[in-house]
PDB file of C-alpha atoms in Angstrom:
ATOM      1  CA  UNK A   6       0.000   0.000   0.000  1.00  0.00           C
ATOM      2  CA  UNK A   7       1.380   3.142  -0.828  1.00  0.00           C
ATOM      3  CA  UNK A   8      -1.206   5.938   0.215  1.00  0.00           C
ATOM      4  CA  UNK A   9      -1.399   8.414  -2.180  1.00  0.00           C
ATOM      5  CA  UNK A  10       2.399   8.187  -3.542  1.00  0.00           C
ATOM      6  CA  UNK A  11       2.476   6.700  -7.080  1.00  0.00           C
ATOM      7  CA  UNK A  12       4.186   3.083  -7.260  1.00  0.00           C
ATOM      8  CA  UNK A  13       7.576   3.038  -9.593  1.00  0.00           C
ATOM      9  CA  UNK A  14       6.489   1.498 -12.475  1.00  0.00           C
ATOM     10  CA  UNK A  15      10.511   0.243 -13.358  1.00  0.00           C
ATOM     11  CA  UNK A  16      10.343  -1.160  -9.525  1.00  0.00           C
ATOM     12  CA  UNK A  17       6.983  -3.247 -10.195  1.00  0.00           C
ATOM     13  CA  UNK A  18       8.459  -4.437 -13.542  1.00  0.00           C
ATOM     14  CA  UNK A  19      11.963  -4.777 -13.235  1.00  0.00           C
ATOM     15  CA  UNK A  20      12.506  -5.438  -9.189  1.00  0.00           C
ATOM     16  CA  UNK A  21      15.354  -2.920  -9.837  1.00  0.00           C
ATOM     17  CA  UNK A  22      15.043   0.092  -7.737  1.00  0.00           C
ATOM     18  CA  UNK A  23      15.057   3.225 -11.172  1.00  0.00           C
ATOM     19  CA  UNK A  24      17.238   6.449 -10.424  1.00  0.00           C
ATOM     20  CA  UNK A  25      14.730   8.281  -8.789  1.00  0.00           C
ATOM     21  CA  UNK A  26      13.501   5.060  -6.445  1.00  0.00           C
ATOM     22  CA  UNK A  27      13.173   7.277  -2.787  1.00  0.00           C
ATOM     23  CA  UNK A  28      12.794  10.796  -3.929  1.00  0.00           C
ATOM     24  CA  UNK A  29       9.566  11.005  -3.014  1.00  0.00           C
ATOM     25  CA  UNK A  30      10.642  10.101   0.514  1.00  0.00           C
ATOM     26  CA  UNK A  31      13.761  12.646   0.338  1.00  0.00           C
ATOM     27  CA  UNK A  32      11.982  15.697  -1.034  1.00  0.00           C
ATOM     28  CA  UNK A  33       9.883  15.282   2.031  1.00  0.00           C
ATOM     29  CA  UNK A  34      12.655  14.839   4.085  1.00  0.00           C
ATOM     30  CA  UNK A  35      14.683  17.959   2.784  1.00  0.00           C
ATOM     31  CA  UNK A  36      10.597  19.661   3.528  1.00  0.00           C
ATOM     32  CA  UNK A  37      11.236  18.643   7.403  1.00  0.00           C
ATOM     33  CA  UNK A  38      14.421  20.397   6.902  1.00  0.00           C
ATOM     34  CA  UNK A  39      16.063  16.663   7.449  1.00  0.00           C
ATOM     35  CA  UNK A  40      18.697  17.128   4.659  1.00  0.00           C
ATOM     36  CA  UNK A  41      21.073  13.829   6.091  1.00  0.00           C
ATOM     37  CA  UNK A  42      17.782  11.541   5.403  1.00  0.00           C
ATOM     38  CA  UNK A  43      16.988  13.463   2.041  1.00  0.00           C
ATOM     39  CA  UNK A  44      20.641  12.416   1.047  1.00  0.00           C
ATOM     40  CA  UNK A  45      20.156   8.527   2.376  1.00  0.00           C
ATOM     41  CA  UNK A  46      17.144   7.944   0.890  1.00  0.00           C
ATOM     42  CA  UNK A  47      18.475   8.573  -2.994  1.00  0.00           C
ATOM     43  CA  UNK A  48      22.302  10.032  -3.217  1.00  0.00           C
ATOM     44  CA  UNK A  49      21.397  11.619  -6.680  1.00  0.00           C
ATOM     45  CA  UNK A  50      18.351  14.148  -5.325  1.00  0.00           C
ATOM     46  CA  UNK A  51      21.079  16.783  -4.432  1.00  0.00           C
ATOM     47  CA  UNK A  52      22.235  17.172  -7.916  1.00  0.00           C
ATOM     48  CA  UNK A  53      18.791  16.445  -9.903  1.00  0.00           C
ATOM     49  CA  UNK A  54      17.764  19.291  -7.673  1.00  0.00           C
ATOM     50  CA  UNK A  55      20.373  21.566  -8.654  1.00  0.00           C
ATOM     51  CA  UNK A  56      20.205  20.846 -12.385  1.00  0.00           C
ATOM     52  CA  UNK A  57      15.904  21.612 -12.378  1.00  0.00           C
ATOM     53  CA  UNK A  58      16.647  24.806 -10.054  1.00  0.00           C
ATOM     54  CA  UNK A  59      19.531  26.022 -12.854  1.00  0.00           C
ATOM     55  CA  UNK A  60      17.221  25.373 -16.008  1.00  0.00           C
ATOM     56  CA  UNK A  61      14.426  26.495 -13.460  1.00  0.00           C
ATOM     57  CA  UNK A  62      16.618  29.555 -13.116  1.00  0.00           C
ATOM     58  CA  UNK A  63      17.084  30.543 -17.049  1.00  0.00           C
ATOM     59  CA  UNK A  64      13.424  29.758 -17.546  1.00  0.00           C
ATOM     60  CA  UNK A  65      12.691  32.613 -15.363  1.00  0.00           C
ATOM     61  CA  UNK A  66      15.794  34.952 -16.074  1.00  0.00           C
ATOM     62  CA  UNK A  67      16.330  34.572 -19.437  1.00  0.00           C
ATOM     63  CA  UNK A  68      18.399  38.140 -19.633  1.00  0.00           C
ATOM     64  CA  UNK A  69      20.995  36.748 -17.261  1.00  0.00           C
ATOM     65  CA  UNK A  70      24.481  36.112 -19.011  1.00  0.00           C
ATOM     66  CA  UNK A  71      25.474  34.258 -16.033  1.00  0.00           C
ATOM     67  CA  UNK A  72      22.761  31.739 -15.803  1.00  0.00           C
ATOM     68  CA  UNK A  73      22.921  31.219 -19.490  1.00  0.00           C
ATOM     69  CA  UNK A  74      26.362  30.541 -20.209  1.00  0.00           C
ATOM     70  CA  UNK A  75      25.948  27.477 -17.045  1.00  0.00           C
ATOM     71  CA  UNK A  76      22.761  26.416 -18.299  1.00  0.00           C
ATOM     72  CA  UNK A  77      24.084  26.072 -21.695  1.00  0.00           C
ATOM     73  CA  UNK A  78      27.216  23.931 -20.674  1.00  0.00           C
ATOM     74  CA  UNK A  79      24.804  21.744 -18.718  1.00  0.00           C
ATOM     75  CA  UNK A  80      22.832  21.256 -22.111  1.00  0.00           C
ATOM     76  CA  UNK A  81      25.441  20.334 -24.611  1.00  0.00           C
ATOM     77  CA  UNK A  82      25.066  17.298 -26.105  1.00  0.00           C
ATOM     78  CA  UNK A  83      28.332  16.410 -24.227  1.00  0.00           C
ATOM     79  CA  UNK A  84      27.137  16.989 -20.521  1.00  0.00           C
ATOM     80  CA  UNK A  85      23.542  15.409 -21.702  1.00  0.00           C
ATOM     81  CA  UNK A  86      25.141  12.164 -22.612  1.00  0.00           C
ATOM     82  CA  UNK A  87      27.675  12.846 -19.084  1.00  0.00           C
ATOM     83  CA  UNK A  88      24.209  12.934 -17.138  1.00  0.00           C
ATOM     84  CA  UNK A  89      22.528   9.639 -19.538  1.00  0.00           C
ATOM     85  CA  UNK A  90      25.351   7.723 -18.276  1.00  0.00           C
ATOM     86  CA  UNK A  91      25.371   8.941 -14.494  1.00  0.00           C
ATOM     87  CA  UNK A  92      22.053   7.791 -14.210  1.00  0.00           C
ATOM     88  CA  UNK A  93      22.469   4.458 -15.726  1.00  0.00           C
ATOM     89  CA  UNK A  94      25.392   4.181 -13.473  1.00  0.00           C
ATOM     90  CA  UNK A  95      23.560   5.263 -10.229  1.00  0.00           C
ATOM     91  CA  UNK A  96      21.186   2.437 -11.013  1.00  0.00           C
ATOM     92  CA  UNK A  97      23.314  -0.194 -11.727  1.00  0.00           C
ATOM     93  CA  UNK A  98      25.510   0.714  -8.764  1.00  0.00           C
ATOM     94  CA  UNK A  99      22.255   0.522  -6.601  1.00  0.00           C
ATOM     95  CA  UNK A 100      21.022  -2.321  -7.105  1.00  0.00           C
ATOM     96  CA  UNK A 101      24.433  -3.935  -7.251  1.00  0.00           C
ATOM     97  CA  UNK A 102      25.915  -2.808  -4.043  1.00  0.00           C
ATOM     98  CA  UNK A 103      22.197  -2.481  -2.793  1.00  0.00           C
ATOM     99  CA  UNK A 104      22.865   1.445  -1.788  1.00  0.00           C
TER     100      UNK A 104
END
């Protein structure tokens, strides 16, 4: 029973816990203002969270030469495939080493 959180679909199917597998559980965590348990429950959040709040960022300050020269580094084709290949990393790791 999960309440009113959605079931991981790549959980149900797989038995593989997918790269976001506990976010749910560490964005409410970081919303106690328990950032240690945000960080146990899914080691990637801290970045993912920082790479939506820097395209969040340009979205909203489009004018800012600052914010647009890191957002587009983070959105080369480059760094794009960088992140594909975290994140199939993070989930082999964590179901391998069961973090």
């Amino acid at each position: 029973m999960t309440g009113l959180m959605p079931r991981c679909i790549f959980r149900d199917l797989t038995g593989w816990s997918c790269p976001g597998c506990g976010s749910q559980r560490a964005l409410h965590a970081l919303l106690d203002g328990e950032p240690l348990k945000a960080w146990s429950y899914n080691y990637i959040i801290p970045f993912t969270i920082a790479y939506v709040a820097i395209c969040g960022i340009h979205w909203i300050l489009p004018d800012s030469t600052h914010i647009e020269r890191i957002y587009r580094r983070l959105t080369t084709p480059m760094a794009l495939y960088t992140l594909l290949g975290a994140v199939i990393a993070w989930t082999v790791a964590r179901n391998l080493l069961g973090i």
